[in-house]
């Protein structure tokens, strides 16, 4: 038997009777499971999720669900095919033993694997003071339960809502409040809403949009403490400028934390920014060596991106979860040279204050911005981001149909500023600084993160020089 | 004599029933300059790129040399008679921001959620009733015309209802539309005596049609009535009201597009299924395939084969060619939908085709306004035809075609049948 034949036989055998464990039962976990079956994997498949629910969709939670249009339990993700898996829902993974190839669960059980997919995603950052966070009326929004509780609170017509953090989620919550006629104060540490994801120029437009819709927007400020009444219900937020805002509901929208704690001690390149992997979803160990049996997909993954100077990107985007999972799953049941890369051009959408905001590429990678189409005044426009003379991202307000064009330009590393449109040109087409905040300035974390290098986190052991 | 380009051959009336071999030849040069200066784009990828390119205009007023002008040798575009009557733009002949505003104003009266999300699906019982009636009328017949007896009456009745156009005027505007379309030719035959002699008639037909629309709108201004046109005349939204001229132009567009394209789509769907008895039988056994099936039929015989009002407002580099500023651009949807680079076995009919993102309704900001209505009409009509018509056989293949190339479709499709099931 030749070596080639042996390898082919191994792949066949693994597909027929291998054991795959997926940790994380959300969008990425489900799509990975479906892809594994699609690719002909007939071995045993275990899916572990800490929530008691079947996989559900998150984008509606901060929009349709909060508005009361759709109940939170009607967000179940559609199934593309049978996955025939052993679902372990409502039990969290607590540890990973790579030597014995086992995942440890909170209930003490250990699940053996031949190949493992990490899809544990992120969780909402809680209000840092635990006593204040425990007050009734203090919410975060990430899970189905969160959305259900916040929806109930909003349906009771609170006298005022305070939203802490004006990233996408915070801004969407504020938008829903205004649609429901609820007074809302938004407190943002940065100079404007959405500033981390889209920069100060767009942030200023978003700020004006919020104010036009009656949001009491306070930028450059933090919340220093939350005050409750004798019944343990939140009643007031104290701001860093010494003022206070009375409110019955507080939504902490402080970005997300990557669910990597369970990987502590596993020797994988997992940390604050997520789990490092190659473009095929294969996880690195702490020395930067690729593992053979562990893969990662979704919000928790970070991989070098060819279009962005091989910076490591972590993307909290819906399609990143889908496509990343498909690629990782494919690679889990194949071998070189049949690996696929996950080279997605990032993109996201948000609906707020009646405007559909869409973006493609990585805006914070750019340092300049130019308005290319439409009218800022009417809040219907397209703008491109540039870095060293090439286009790296674009954003549209109610102009989403043009995104495809900008996407193609970005893929080809087209020039910045891009060629002018033949019509509907904005009055000012001069590039200007995009005004992204200094990374050290705290703001609601953008949902694409350039995770770069963090030398202080390095825990590798170096090989001594041989003389 | 100079040899004709593949595009000119594709446009010849003799090749109307089957332009596809010429498209295949044409795709070897994805962007090809024609003798009259028009740039014809025939491949899927390039067409999609241009549909999303803000340097491509849809406003004929921005095109210094209108398409087809040189072919006719007159310096006048073949579309000129229509254009001089319709001085005001409609949503497919203008660019943003006008386009965006007008489409935005029309949308809520058609399908724009959250304003009227139910409007189209609420038409389903009515469409079923009309289709059922048409099939009932065929009882006792052994030969039918799938165009006159089936494909035509449905869309025209539905569009009249949606827009609020009196159905009794149908004969008049049907004649105007036919007359105008028969004079519109983008091929080598445009210069022929016959076509040129039709142009005067076309001019008058469009004139009368325009007057008809203006009168109707005036009537609704005085006395509001049912349908979209009345709603637009009496619009009182934050963006104001469309001018009378723009409104009349859009009314014409909607009456026109609302029945021309769907007629051809139903006729072509029936024709294609009769040519593929296996597929017809499969659809009879599995009626749920009608949804992907209609998409496939639309891909295979797209209703609008190309569109003629686009032009480059800047130099555009694409597929190794520069389309110079000012050049007219024809986007050949009919060719893109059979591009083997995009679709596996593009000439095959596969009712279960996956990844079937055809250009039958175009893409980008001019994506077909009526697509949701057309889909529902064709799904019901073709589904019921397959279910109820017993042993249908095509009498003549290919059937006679209408003259126009853009709205390509058979004039008649004669079918022998054994009967109509209940």
PDB file of C-alpha atoms in Angstrom, chain A residues 38 69 372-374 378 380 398-406 408-409 412 419-425, chain B residues 48-49 51-58 62 95-97 100 103-104 114 239 313-314 354 363-365 367:
ATOM      1  CA  UNK A  38     -23.080  17.688   4.066  1.00  0.00           C
ATOM      2  CA  UNK A  69     -42.910  42.318  17.063  1.00  0.00           C
ATOM      3  CA  UNK A 372     -18.629  59.097  -2.535  1.00  0.00           C
ATOM      4  CA  UNK A 373     -22.369  59.095  -3.195  1.00  0.00           C
ATOM      5  CA  UNK A 374     -25.559  60.677  -1.964  1.00  0.00           C
ATOM      6  CA  UNK A 378     -30.412  63.434   3.958  1.00  0.00           C
ATOM      7  CA  UNK A 380     -28.520  58.548   2.434  1.00  0.00           C
ATOM      8  CA  UNK A 398     -29.677  53.686   3.157  1.00  0.00           C
ATOM      9  CA  UNK A 399     -27.465  53.028   0.142  1.00  0.00           C
ATOM     10  CA  UNK A 400     -26.831  49.315   0.633  1.00  0.00           C
ATOM     11  CA  UNK A 401     -27.317  48.368  -2.996  1.00  0.00           C
ATOM     12  CA  UNK A 402     -23.954  49.943  -3.822  1.00  0.00           C
ATOM     13  CA  UNK A 403     -22.035  47.894  -1.283  1.00  0.00           C
ATOM     14  CA  UNK A 404     -21.288  45.193  -3.822  1.00  0.00           C
ATOM     15  CA  UNK A 405     -19.402  47.734  -5.938  1.00  0.00           C
ATOM     16  CA  UNK A 406     -17.253  48.860  -3.029  1.00  0.00           C
ATOM     17  CA  UNK A 408     -15.267  44.461  -5.389  1.00  0.00           C
ATOM     18  CA  UNK A 409     -13.001  47.509  -5.219  1.00  0.00           C
ATOM     19  CA  UNK A 412      -8.949  44.206  -5.763  1.00  0.00           C
ATOM     20  CA  UNK A 419     -13.212  56.681  -8.974  1.00  0.00           C
ATOM     21  CA  UNK A 420     -15.957  59.296  -8.683  1.00  0.00           C
ATOM     22  CA  UNK A 421     -19.532  58.240  -9.484  1.00  0.00           C
ATOM     23  CA  UNK A 422     -21.068  59.690 -12.579  1.00  0.00           C
ATOM     24  CA  UNK A 423     -24.019  61.201 -10.744  1.00  0.00           C
ATOM     25  CA  UNK A 424     -25.342  61.946  -7.298  1.00  0.00           C
ATOM     26  CA  UNK A 425     -21.960  63.226  -6.192  1.00  0.00           C
TER      27      UNK A 425
ATOM     28  CA  UNK B  48     -23.297  42.242 -12.344  1.00  0.00           C
ATOM     29  CA  UNK B  49     -20.288  44.516 -11.893  1.00  0.00           C
ATOM     30  CA  UNK B  51     -25.261  46.900 -12.459  1.00  0.00           C
ATOM     31  CA  UNK B  52     -23.550  47.968  -9.246  1.00  0.00           C
ATOM     32  CA  UNK B  53     -21.221  50.541 -10.791  1.00  0.00           C
ATOM     33  CA  UNK B  54     -22.120  54.153  -9.969  1.00  0.00           C
ATOM     34  CA  UNK B  55     -20.408  55.279 -13.167  1.00  0.00           C
ATOM     35  CA  UNK B  56     -23.139  53.638 -15.231  1.00  0.00           C
ATOM     36  CA  UNK B  57     -26.136  55.862 -15.887  1.00  0.00           C
ATOM     37  CA  UNK B  58     -29.655  54.729 -16.721  1.00  0.00           C
ATOM     38  CA  UNK B  62     -26.884  61.658 -20.273  1.00  0.00           C
ATOM     39  CA  UNK B  95     -30.362  58.042 -11.819  1.00  0.00           C
ATOM     40  CA  UNK B  96     -30.100  58.740  -8.103  1.00  0.00           C
ATOM     41  CA  UNK B  97     -31.023  60.856  -6.317  1.00  0.00           C
ATOM     42  CA  UNK B 100     -34.181  56.767  -5.297  1.00  0.00           C
ATOM     43  CA  UNK B 103     -38.908  54.609  -6.208  1.00  0.00           C
ATOM     44  CA  UNK B 104     -39.124  55.272  -2.479  1.00  0.00           C
ATOM     45  CA  UNK B 114     -44.107  47.894   6.678  1.00  0.00           C
ATOM     46  CA  UNK B 239     -41.248  63.962   0.317  1.00  0.00           C
ATOM     47  CA  UNK B 313     -20.636  58.603 -17.562  1.00  0.00           C
ATOM     48  CA  UNK B 314     -16.917  58.020 -16.923  1.00  0.00           C
ATOM     49  CA  UNK B 354     -29.455  25.365  -6.632  1.00  0.00           C
ATOM     50  CA  UNK B 363     -29.892  43.480  -9.928  1.00  0.00           C
ATOM     51  CA  UNK B 364     -28.847  46.655  -8.165  1.00  0.00           C
ATOM     52  CA  UNK B 365     -30.994  49.734  -7.750  1.00  0.00           C
ATOM     53  CA  UNK B 367     -34.025  45.486  -9.690  1.00  0.00           C
TER      54      UNK B 367
END
